[in-house]
């Protein structure tokens, strides 16, 4: 679900975000200042906006989604109260003004924030949007029976109150420095109470609106084939005059990243292609065709390897694998995890596959820049890796080429989603691991399955029925609190929480949890910044997971499309109401 380092200006902006409790947001209160323009012409080309997502969306409820693709598709329909633009400034959507201490929106004691809502906003079915919908959205997210995937952003909330139809107050359990996490950005999309109130429980995934949503955004869904195609039409109830600019949006899912790049850059068949994780030389060649351009920006996306701290091959009495009941047979040993970390050739991966769109990484928290720890350093050293495995007692005692200990062979199943860059990354890593006596089986899972979040799907990344898995994610808010919470013990996905939590590695360290709890109430910006760096450094020291590449967000934009204004703090589709044809 998507964050990128910008210029010195963004570093200054990010620094000011640390002071949100005292200084509100990074900008003075502002309304959305998008200008009203003339709609597109009635030509067939101008009527339809064509989007290509090679990872196909499977659900359109953002609070039940696991994959970025699902947030992207949902954001065309749903809106938050506000979001952050690329410069870290709050931009209004459903809120009428940005809370500040001066306007009374941010409480002096840090225990609440009050939002004024825009009036006259309607859902796409014509029903009025009110504060009751915001209250309900929190109740839905906070209901453990729902199994919401966005709860980390609301963990500090004690209650949400509708003061009147157009005023909502968010109360926090303790003084909260991250008041702008709830209802802001892609994790803050508001659901309609009248549509979901009958599905606020264990039946949440049965709601018809998970497939045909009712939102306040510029478009509404008229047809959805999960894993394939979504057809949107302009929302006639949308509040902004003469917007959106297209009558119809077609989001095609599936295929592969290279074909998606070709469709926008070379053949011009589509207007926008998302997440072009394609080898750098191929992208350069395709862009030379002149039909489109690459939009490349660095943020918080980190390609990483989740190391399973539980045993994926044992199962509990009720059939749960990768359960906390069974520690991993060798990844519980930190020397083994260190050995695997030394065996990763990040420089080769980046040089051969990512080029200018990647940077080898040691940190887990890479954006904003002020949180990027200076204390870590990666190293590729196969001798150190082999020596550590020897020290840990893993040696090839039976001469079959694979290390073993106490009758257990050091074989790993390494899985990721289907993508040429990821498959070639797997091969590079496998070659290194094999050279030090580790048996490696590679597995590739279609993105619509791997990122589905379906609790009944054994190949989903949250179920993690493998030893290693590769994926990319990062903080989607300038405040990294919710992201860093995702590595605490309480965030481990298990059967009892419908595998809805984000700590895929099943990493658990009470020392880390203590640091996060301190950061959750620390109002001093510099002290809080240091706590986040300490958390990052502890994850690095423990090898809670293995960082690989700080990935740029690479997308393809047709030369005939204007108005695309991407931000690292929301989905690519966040301002789709402003997209239009030249």
Coordinates of C-alpha atoms in Angstrom, one line a residue:
X1 CA 0.0 0.0 0.0
X2 CA 2.3 2.8 -0.5
X3 CA 6.5 6.8 0.4
X4 CA 9.4 8.6 -0.9
X5 CA 12.4 10.8 -0.1
X6 CA 12.1 14.1 -1.8
X7 CA 14.3 17.2 -1.6
X8 CA 15.6 19.2 1.3
X9 CA 12.2 21.0 1.3
X10 CA 10.4 17.7 2.0
X11 CA 12.9 17.0 4.8
X12 CA 12.0 20.3 6.4
X13 CA 8.3 19.6 5.9
X14 CA 8.7 16.1 7.4
X15 CA 10.5 17.6 10.4
X16 CA 7.6 20.0 10.9
X17 CA 5.2 17.1 10.9
X18 CA 6.8 15.9 14.1
X19 CA 5.4 19.0 15.7
X20 CA 1.8 18.4 14.7
X21 CA 0.6 18.5 18.2
X22 CA 1.9 21.9 18.9
X23 CA 1.9 23.4 15.4
X24 CA -0.9 21.5 13.7
X25 CA 0.0 20.4 10.2
X26 CA 2.9 21.3 7.9
X27 CA 0.8 24.0 6.3
X28 CA -1.6 26.6 7.4
X29 CA -5.3 25.6 7.2
X30 CA -6.3 25.4 3.6
X31 CA -9.1 24.2 1.4
X32 CA -8.5 22.0 -1.5
X33 CA -7.4 24.6 -4.1
X34 CA -7.9 22.5 -7.2
X35 CA -9.2 24.7 -10.0
X36 CA -12.4 23.9 -11.8
X37 CA -11.9 23.2 -15.5
X38 CA -14.0 22.4 -18.5
X39 CA -14.8 18.6 -18.7
X40 CA -13.2 16.5 -21.4
X41 CA -14.8 16.5 -24.9
X42 CA -17.4 13.9 -25.8
X43 CA -15.1 12.0 -28.1
X44 CA -14.9 8.3 -27.3
X45 CA -11.2 8.7 -26.3
X46 CA -12.0 11.5 -24.0
X47 CA -14.9 9.7 -22.4
X48 CA -12.9 6.8 -21.0
X49 CA -9.9 6.7 -18.8
X50 CA -8.0 3.4 -19.1
X51 CA -6.0 2.1 -16.1
X52 CA -3.8 -1.0 -16.1
X53 CA -3.0 -2.7 -12.8
X54 CA -1.0 -5.9 -13.4
X55 CA -1.9 -7.0 -9.8
X56 CA -5.7 -7.3 -10.1
X57 CA -7.9 -5.9 -7.3
X58 CA -10.0 -8.5 -5.5
X59 CA -11.9 -6.4 -2.9
X60 CA -13.1 -2.8 -2.8
X61 CA -13.4 -2.3 0.9
X62 CA -10.1 -0.7 2.0
X63 CA -10.5 -1.7 5.6
X64 CA -10.5 -5.4 4.6
X65 CA -7.8 -5.1 2.0
X66 CA -4.2 -6.4 2.2
X67 CA -2.8 -5.4 -1.1
X68 CA -2.0 -1.9 -2.4
X69 CA -3.9 -2.7 -5.6
X70 CA -7.2 -2.9 -3.6
X71 CA -6.6 0.4 -1.9
X72 CA -5.9 1.9 -5.3
X73 CA -9.2 0.7 -6.7
X74 CA -11.1 1.6 -3.6
X75 CA -9.7 5.2 -3.5
X76 CA -11.5 6.0 -6.8
X77 CA -14.8 5.6 -4.9
X78 CA -14.0 6.4 -1.2
X79 CA -12.5 9.5 0.4
X80 CA -10.8 10.3 3.8
X81 CA -11.2 13.5 5.7
X82 CA -7.9 14.7 4.4
X83 CA -4.6 13.5 3.0
X84 CA -1.0 14.5 2.5
X85 CA 0.4 15.8 -0.8
X86 CA 3.9 15.1 -2.0
X87 CA 5.2 18.1 0.0
X88 CA 3.7 16.8 3.3
X89 CA 0.8 19.4 3.3
X90 CA -2.6 18.4 4.4
X91 CA -5.2 18.6 1.6
X92 CA -8.9 18.5 2.5
X93 CA -11.4 16.0 1.1
X94 CA -14.4 15.4 3.3
X95 CA -13.2 17.8 6.0
X96 CA -14.0 21.5 5.8
X97 CA -10.9 22.8 7.6
X98 CA -7.6 21.4 9.0
X99 CA -7.6 21.2 12.8
X100 CA -5.1 23.4 14.6
X101 CA -4.6 24.5 18.2
X102 CA -5.6 28.0 17.1
X103 CA -9.0 27.0 15.7
X104 CA -9.7 24.6 18.6
X105 CA -9.4 21.5 16.5
X106 CA -6.4 20.1 18.4
X107 CA -6.9 19.9 22.1
X108 CA -4.1 21.5 24.3
X109 CA -3.7 18.3 26.3
X110 CA -3.2 16.2 23.1
X111 CA -6.1 13.9 23.9
X112 CA -8.5 14.8 21.1
X113 CA -8.9 16.3 17.7
X114 CA -12.1 17.8 16.2
X115 CA -12.8 17.9 12.5
X116 CA -15.4 20.1 10.8
X117 CA -17.0 18.3 7.8
X118 CA -18.0 19.7 4.5
X119 CA -21.7 20.2 4.1
X120 CA -23.9 19.1 1.2
X121 CA -21.8 16.0 0.5
X122 CA -23.7 13.0 -0.8
X123 CA -23.0 9.4 -1.2
X124 CA -23.2 8.1 -4.8
X125 CA -26.7 6.7 -4.0
X126 CA -27.9 10.2 -3.0
X127 CA -27.9 9.8 0.7
X128 CA -26.3 12.6 2.8
X129 CA -22.8 12.2 4.3
X130 CA -22.7 13.1 8.0
X131 CA -20.5 12.7 11.1
X132 CA -22.5 9.5 11.8
X133 CA -20.7 7.9 8.9
X134 CA -17.3 8.8 10.4
X135 CA -18.4 7.4 13.8
X136 CA -19.6 4.2 12.1
X137 CA -16.4 3.7 10.2
X138 CA -14.4 3.7 13.4
X139 CA -16.8 1.2 15.0
X140 CA -16.4 -1.0 12.0
X141 CA -12.6 -0.8 12.1
X142 CA -12.4 -1.3 15.9
X143 CA -14.7 -4.3 15.9
X144 CA -12.4 -7.3 16.3
X145 CA -15.0 -9.6 14.7
X146 CA -14.6 -7.6 11.5
X147 CA -10.8 -8.2 11.3
X148 CA -10.0 -4.8 9.8
X149 CA -6.5 -4.5 8.2
X150 CA -6.2 -0.8 9.0
X151 CA -6.7 -0.9 12.8
X152 CA -3.1 0.1 13.6
X153 CA -4.0 3.6 12.5
X154 CA -6.8 3.8 15.1
X155 CA -5.2 2.0 18.0
X156 CA -4.7 5.2 20.0
X157 CA -8.4 6.1 19.7
X158 CA -10.7 5.7 22.7
X159 CA -13.9 6.9 21.0
X160 CA -15.3 8.9 18.1
X161 CA -18.2 11.3 18.7
X162 CA -20.6 13.1 16.4
X163 CA -20.9 16.5 18.0
X164 CA -23.4 17.4 15.3
X165 CA -24.0 16.3 11.7
X166 CA -21.0 18.1 10.5
X167 CA -18.6 17.9 13.5
X168 CA -16.7 14.9 14.6
X169 CA -14.4 14.5 17.7
X170 CA -11.8 11.9 18.0
X171 CA -10.8 11.1 21.6
X172 CA -7.5 9.4 22.3
X173 CA -6.6 7.1 25.2
X174 CA -3.5 9.2 26.0
X175 CA -1.9 12.4 24.7
X176 CA -1.3 11.5 21.1
X177 CA 1.4 13.1 18.9
X178 CA 0.0 11.4 15.8
X179 CA -3.5 12.9 15.7
X180 CA -3.6 12.9 11.9
X181 CA -3.4 9.1 11.5
X182 CA -7.1 8.3 11.9
X183 CA -9.3 9.1 8.9
X184 CA -6.4 10.5 6.8
X185 CA -4.9 9.1 3.6
X186 CA -5.5 5.7 2.2
X187 CA -6.2 4.1 5.6
X188 CA -8.7 6.8 6.4
X189 CA -11.4 6.2 3.8
X190 CA -14.9 6.7 5.2
X191 CA -17.6 4.0 4.8
X192 CA -21.4 4.7 4.5
X193 CA -23.2 3.6 7.7
X194 CA -26.4 2.9 5.9
X195 CA -24.7 0.4 3.6
X196 CA -22.5 -1.4 6.1
X197 CA -24.3 -1.3 9.4
X198 CA -25.8 -4.8 8.9
X199 CA -22.3 -6.1 8.2
X200 CA -20.4 -4.8 11.2
X201 CA -19.2 -8.1 12.5
X202 CA -18.0 -11.5 11.5
X203 CA -20.2 -11.2 8.3
X204 CA -18.2 -8.1 7.2
X205 CA -16.7 -10.0 4.2
X206 CA -20.2 -10.9 3.0
X207 CA -21.2 -7.3 2.4
X208 CA -22.3 -6.7 -1.3
X209 CA -20.7 -3.3 -1.0
X210 CA -17.2 -5.0 -0.8
X211 CA -17.7 -5.5 -4.5
X212 CA -20.0 -2.7 -5.6
X213 CA -19.2 0.2 -3.1
X214 CA -21.1 3.4 -2.5
X215 CA -18.8 6.3 -1.9
X216 CA -18.4 10.1 -2.0
X217 CA -15.6 10.1 -4.6
X218 CA -15.7 11.2 -8.2
X219 CA -16.6 7.8 -9.7
X220 CA -18.9 4.9 -8.8
X221 CA -18.5 1.2 -9.6
X222 CA -21.0 -0.2 -12.0
X223 CA -19.3 -3.6 -12.7
X224 CA -16.6 -5.5 -10.8
X225 CA -15.1 -8.9 -11.8
X226 CA -12.6 -9.6 -8.9
X227 CA -9.2 -10.4 -10.3
X228 CA -10.1 -9.0 -13.6
X229 CA -11.9 -5.7 -14.5
X230 CA -13.6 -2.8 -12.7
X231 CA -15.9 -0.4 -14.6
X232 CA -16.6 3.0 -13.0
X233 CA -18.9 5.8 -14.2
X234 CA -18.9 9.4 -13.2
X235 CA -20.6 10.0 -9.8
X236 CA -23.5 12.4 -10.7
X237 CA -23.7 13.3 -6.9
X238 CA -20.1 14.4 -6.8
X239 CA -19.8 17.8 -5.1
X240 CA -17.3 19.5 -7.4
X241 CA -18.8 21.2 -10.5
X242 CA -17.6 19.9 -13.9
X243 CA -15.7 17.1 -12.3
X244 CA -14.7 14.4 -12.9
X245 CA -13.4 14.8 -16.5
X246 CA -14.1 11.3 -17.8
X247 CA -17.5 9.7 -18.1
X248 CA -16.0 6.2 -17.6
X249 CA -13.0 4.6 -16.0
X250 CA -11.9 1.1 -17.0
X251 CA -9.4 -0.6 -14.6
X252 CA -8.0 -3.7 -16.1
X253 CA -6.2 -6.1 -13.7
X254 CA -3.8 -8.9 -14.4
X255 CA -1.0 -9.6 -16.8
X256 CA 2.5 -8.7 -15.9
X257 CA 4.5 -5.5 -15.2
X258 CA 6.4 -5.6 -18.5
X259 CA 3.3 -5.9 -20.6
X260 CA 1.7 -3.0 -18.5
X261 CA 4.8 -0.8 -19.2
X262 CA 4.6 -1.6 -22.9
X263 CA 0.9 -0.8 -23.1
X264 CA 1.4 2.8 -21.8
X265 CA 4.9 3.6 -23.0
X266 CA 5.2 1.9 -26.4
X267 CA 1.7 1.0 -27.8
X268 CA -0.3 3.7 -26.1
X269 CA -3.2 1.4 -25.4
X270 CA -3.8 2.6 -21.9
X271 CA -3.5 6.0 -20.1
X272 CA -1.9 4.8 -16.8
X273 CA 0.0 1.8 -15.8
X274 CA 0.7 1.2 -12.1
X275 CA 3.7 -0.1 -10.2
X276 CA 6.1 -0.9 -13.1
X277 CA 8.5 -3.1 -11.3
X278 CA 10.4 -3.9 -14.4
X279 CA 14.2 -4.2 -15.1
X280 CA 15.6 -0.7 -15.6
X281 CA 17.1 -1.3 -19.1
X282 CA 13.7 -2.6 -20.4
X283 CA 11.9 0.5 -19.0
X284 CA 14.4 2.8 -20.7
X285 CA 13.9 1.1 -24.0
X286 CA 10.1 1.2 -23.8
X287 CA 10.0 4.9 -22.8
X288 CA 12.1 5.7 -25.9
X289 CA 9.0 4.9 -28.0
X290 CA 7.6 8.3 -27.0
X291 CA 4.0 7.3 -26.2
X292 CA 4.3 7.9 -22.5
X293 CA 6.6 8.9 -19.6
X294 CA 7.8 7.3 -16.4
X295 CA 6.9 8.9 -13.1
X296 CA 9.7 7.9 -10.6
X297 CA 9.7 9.0 -7.0
X298 CA 11.3 7.6 -3.9
X299 CA 9.4 7.2 -0.6
X300 CA 9.0 4.5 2.0
X301 CA 8.5 1.5 -0.3
X302 CA 11.0 -1.1 0.9
X303 CA 11.5 -4.4 -0.9
X304 CA 12.1 -6.8 2.0
X305 CA 12.3 -10.5 2.9
X306 CA 10.0 -11.5 5.8
X307 CA 11.8 -14.2 7.8
X308 CA 9.3 -16.6 9.4
X309 CA 10.0 -16.9 13.1
X310 CA 7.4 -19.7 13.3
X311 CA 7.4 -23.2 11.7
X312 CA 5.4 -23.2 8.5
X313 CA 5.5 -27.0 8.3
X314 CA 3.9 -27.8 11.6
X315 CA 0.2 -27.3 12.3
X316 CA -1.9 -27.0 15.4
X317 CA -4.8 -29.2 16.3
X318 CA -7.2 -26.9 14.4
X319 CA -4.9 -26.9 11.3
X320 CA -3.1 -23.5 11.7
X321 CA 0.4 -23.4 10.2
X322 CA 3.0 -20.7 11.0
X323 CA 1.6 -20.7 14.5
X324 CA 3.2 -19.2 17.6
X325 CA 2.9 -22.7 19.1
X326 CA 5.8 -23.9 17.0
X327 CA 9.0 -21.8 16.7
X328 CA 10.9 -22.1 13.5
X329 CA 13.5 -24.9 13.6
X330 CA 16.5 -22.7 12.7
X331 CA 15.4 -19.0 12.3
X332 CA 14.9 -18.8 16.0
X333 CA 18.7 -18.7 16.2
X334 CA 19.9 -15.2 15.6
X335 CA 23.2 -16.5 14.1
X336 CA 21.2 -18.2 11.4
X337 CA 19.3 -15.0 10.7
X338 CA 22.6 -13.1 10.6
X339 CA 24.0 -15.6 8.2
X340 CA 21.1 -15.2 5.8
X341 CA 21.4 -11.4 6.0
X342 CA 25.1 -11.6 5.0
X343 CA 24.2 -13.9 2.1
X344 CA 22.1 -11.2 0.4
X345 CA 23.9 -9.4 -2.5
X346 CA 21.9 -6.2 -2.5
X347 CA 24.3 -4.3 -4.7
X348 CA 24.1 -6.9 -7.5
X349 CA 20.3 -7.0 -7.2
X350 CA 20.1 -3.2 -7.5
X351 CA 22.6 -2.8 -10.3
X352 CA 21.1 -5.6 -12.5
X353 CA 17.4 -5.1 -11.8
X354 CA 16.5 -1.7 -10.4
X355 CA 19.1 0.8 -11.6
X356 CA 18.0 4.4 -10.8
X357 CA 14.7 3.2 -9.4
X358 CA 16.3 1.5 -6.4
X359 CA 18.8 2.0 -3.6
X360 CA 20.3 -0.9 -1.5
X361 CA 18.9 -0.6 2.0
X362 CA 19.8 -1.7 5.6
X363 CA 16.9 0.2 7.3
X364 CA 13.3 -0.8 7.6
X365 CA 12.2 2.8 8.1
X366 CA 13.4 4.9 5.2
X367 CA 11.1 7.9 4.9
X368 CA 10.8 10.7 5.7
X369 CA 14.5 11.3 5.7
X370 CA 14.7 12.5 9.3
X371 CA 13.9 8.9 10.4
X372 CA 16.5 7.2 8.2
X373 CA 18.9 5.8 10.8
X374 CA 22.6 6.5 10.2
X375 CA 23.6 3.6 12.5
X376 CA 23.1 0.7 10.2
X377 CA 25.2 -0.9 7.4
X378 CA 24.5 -3.9 5.2
X379 CA 27.3 -6.2 4.1
X380 CA 27.5 -9.1 1.6
X381 CA 29.9 -11.6 2.9
X382 CA 29.5 -15.3 2.1
X383 CA 32.4 -16.3 4.3
X384 CA 30.9 -14.7 7.4
X385 CA 27.6 -16.3 6.5
X386 CA 29.1 -19.7 6.3
X387 CA 31.1 -19.3 9.5
X388 CA 28.0 -18.2 11.4
X389 CA 26.1 -21.3 10.3
X390 CA 29.1 -23.5 11.3
X391 CA 29.1 -21.8 14.8
X392 CA 25.4 -22.4 15.1
X393 CA 26.0 -26.1 14.5
X394 CA 24.5 -26.4 11.0
X395 CA 26.9 -28.5 8.9
X396 CA 26.6 -31.0 6.1
X397 CA 27.0 -34.2 8.0
X398 CA 25.6 -36.6 5.4
X399 CA 27.4 -35.2 2.3
X400 CA 24.2 -34.3 0.4
X401 CA 25.3 -30.7 -0.1
X402 CA 22.8 -29.2 2.4
X403 CA 23.6 -28.3 6.0
X404 CA 21.7 -30.2 8.7
X405 CA 21.5 -30.4 12.5
X406 CA 19.9 -33.0 14.7
X407 CA 18.3 -34.7 11.7
X408 CA 16.8 -31.4 10.3
X409 CA 17.9 -30.3 6.8
X410 CA 18.4 -26.6 6.3
X411 CA 15.9 -26.3 3.4
X412 CA 13.8 -23.2 2.9
X413 CA 10.7 -22.4 0.8
X414 CA 11.1 -18.8 -0.6
X415 CA 7.9 -17.3 -2.0
X416 CA 6.9 -14.0 -3.6
X417 CA 4.4 -12.7 -6.1
X418 CA 4.8 -13.3 -9.9
X419 CA 7.0 -10.5 -11.3
X420 CA 10.1 -10.8 -13.4
X421 CA 12.2 -8.6 -11.1
X422 CA 11.2 -10.6 -8.1
X423 CA 11.8 -13.9 -9.8
X424 CA 15.3 -12.7 -10.8
X425 CA 15.9 -11.4 -7.3
X426 CA 14.9 -14.8 -6.0
X427 CA 17.4 -16.5 -8.3
X428 CA 20.3 -14.2 -7.2
X429 CA 19.5 -14.9 -3.5
X430 CA 19.1 -18.6 -4.2
X431 CA 22.5 -18.8 -5.8
X432 CA 24.2 -17.3 -2.8
X433 CA 22.3 -19.4 -0.2
X434 CA 23.0 -22.6 -2.2
X435 CA 26.7 -21.8 -2.2
X436 CA 26.8 -21.9 1.6
X437 CA 24.9 -25.1 1.9
X438 CA 21.2 -24.0 2.2
X439 CA 18.6 -25.8 0.1
X440 CA 16.2 -23.3 -1.5
X441 CA 12.9 -24.0 -3.2
X442 CA 11.4 -21.0 -5.0
X443 CA 7.7 -20.4 -5.3
X444 CA 5.9 -17.7 -7.2
X445 CA 2.2 -16.8 -6.5
X446 CA 0.0 -14.7 -8.7
X447 CA -0.3 -11.2 -7.2
X448 CA -4.1 -11.3 -7.0
X449 CA -3.7 -14.4 -4.7
X450 CA -0.6 -13.4 -2.8
X451 CA -2.0 -10.0 -1.8
X452 CA -5.6 -11.0 -1.5
X453 CA -5.9 -10.9 2.3
X454 CA -8.4 -13.7 2.0
X455 CA -8.1 -15.6 5.3
X456 CA -9.1 -18.8 3.6
X457 CA -6.3 -18.5 1.1
X458 CA -3.2 -20.5 2.2
X459 CA -1.0 -18.7 -0.4
X460 CA -1.7 -15.2 0.9
X461 CA 1.2 -13.3 2.4
X462 CA -0.5 -12.9 5.8
X463 CA -0.8 -16.7 6.1
X464 CA 2.9 -17.1 5.3
X465 CA 3.1 -20.8 4.9
X466 CA 6.8 -20.6 3.8
X467 CA 10.2 -19.9 5.4
X468 CA 10.9 -16.6 3.5
X469 CA 8.8 -14.3 1.5
X470 CA 9.5 -11.1 -0.5
X471 CA 7.2 -8.1 -0.7
X472 CA 7.3 -4.3 -0.6
X473 CA 5.5 -2.0 1.7
X474 CA 6.2 1.1 3.9
X475 CA 4.6 3.8 6.0
X476 CA 1.8 5.6 4.1
X477 CA 1.8 8.6 6.4
X478 CA 4.6 11.1 7.2
X479 CA 4.1 9.9 10.8
X480 CA 5.6 6.4 10.9
X481 CA 3.8 5.4 14.2
X482 CA 1.3 3.0 12.7
X483 CA 3.9 1.4 10.4
X484 CA 6.3 0.7 13.2
X485 CA 3.5 -0.7 15.3
X486 CA 3.3 -3.4 12.7
X487 CA 6.3 -5.1 14.1
X488 CA 5.0 -5.4 17.7
X489 CA 3.9 -8.7 19.2
X490 CA 0.2 -7.8 19.1
X491 CA 0.4 -7.4 15.3
X492 CA 1.2 -11.0 14.5
X493 CA -1.3 -12.5 12.1
X494 CA -3.0 -15.6 13.5
X495 CA -6.1 -17.6 13.0
X496 CA -7.8 -16.0 16.0
X497 CA -7.5 -12.5 14.4
X498 CA -8.4 -13.8 10.9
X499 CA -4.8 -13.3 9.8
X500 CA -5.5 -9.6 9.4
X501 CA -2.4 -8.2 11.2
X502 CA 0.7 -6.9 9.3
X503 CA 3.6 -8.5 11.3
X504 CA 4.1 -11.3 8.7
X505 CA 7.4 -12.4 10.1
X506 CA 5.8 -13.3 13.5
X507 CA 8.7 -11.3 15.1
X508 CA 8.2 -10.6 18.8
X509 CA 10.5 -8.7 21.1
X510 CA 9.2 -7.1 24.3
X511 CA 12.0 -4.5 24.1
X512 CA 10.8 -3.4 20.8
X513 CA 7.2 -3.2 22.1
X514 CA 8.3 -1.0 25.0
X515 CA 10.0 1.5 22.6
X516 CA 6.9 1.7 20.5
X517 CA 4.7 2.3 23.5
X518 CA 7.0 5.2 24.5
X519 CA 6.8 6.7 21.0
X520 CA 3.0 6.4 21.1
X521 CA 2.7 9.1 23.8
X522 CA 6.0 11.1 23.4
X523 CA 5.1 14.7 22.5
X524 CA 8.7 15.9 22.2
X525 CA 9.5 15.7 18.5
X526 CA 13.2 15.0 18.8
X527 CA 12.7 12.3 21.5
X528 CA 10.1 10.7 19.4
X529 CA 12.3 10.7 16.4
X530 CA 15.1 9.0 18.3
X531 CA 12.6 6.3 19.5
X532 CA 11.7 5.5 15.9
X533 CA 15.4 5.2 15.0
X534 CA 16.0 2.9 18.0
X535 CA 13.1 0.7 16.9
X536 CA 14.6 0.5 13.4
X537 CA 18.1 -0.3 14.8
X538 CA 16.6 -3.0 17.0
X539 CA 14.9 -4.6 14.0
X540 CA 18.2 -4.4 12.1
X541 CA 20.1 -6.0 15.0
X542 CA 17.6 -8.8 15.6
X543 CA 17.2 -9.4 11.8
X544 CA 13.4 -9.3 12.5
X545 CA 13.2 -9.1 8.7
X546 CA 15.8 -8.5 5.9
X547 CA 15.6 -5.1 4.1
X548 CA 16.7 -5.3 0.4
X549 CA 16.0 -2.3 -1.8
X550 CA 14.5 1.1 -1.1
X551 CA 12.2 1.0 -4.1
X552 CA 11.0 4.1 -6.1
X553 CA 7.4 4.2 -7.0
X554 CA 7.5 3.8 -10.8
X555 CA 4.4 4.3 -12.9
X556 CA 3.7 4.9 -16.5
X557 CA 1.6 7.9 -17.7
X558 CA 0.4 8.5 -21.2
X559 CA 1.5 11.7 -22.9
X560 CA -2.2 12.4 -23.5
X561 CA -3.0 12.4 -19.8
X562 CA -2.6 15.5 -17.5
X563 CA -3.5 16.2 -13.9
X564 CA -1.7 13.2 -12.4
X565 CA -0.1 14.5 -9.2
X566 CA 1.3 11.6 -7.2
X567 CA 2.1 11.6 -3.5
X568 CA 3.9 9.1 -1.4
X569 CA 1.3 9.4 1.4
X570 CA -1.7 8.1 -0.5
X571 CA -2.7 5.9 -3.4
X572 CA -1.9 7.0 -7.0
X573 CA -5.6 7.5 -7.6
X574 CA -6.0 10.0 -4.8
X575 CA -6.6 13.0 -7.1
X576 CA -8.2 11.1 -10.0
X577 CA -10.9 13.8 -10.1
X578 CA -8.3 16.1 -11.6
X579 CA -7.1 13.7 -14.3
X580 CA -8.0 14.7 -17.8
X581 CA -7.0 14.3 -21.4
X582 CA -4.9 17.0 -23.1

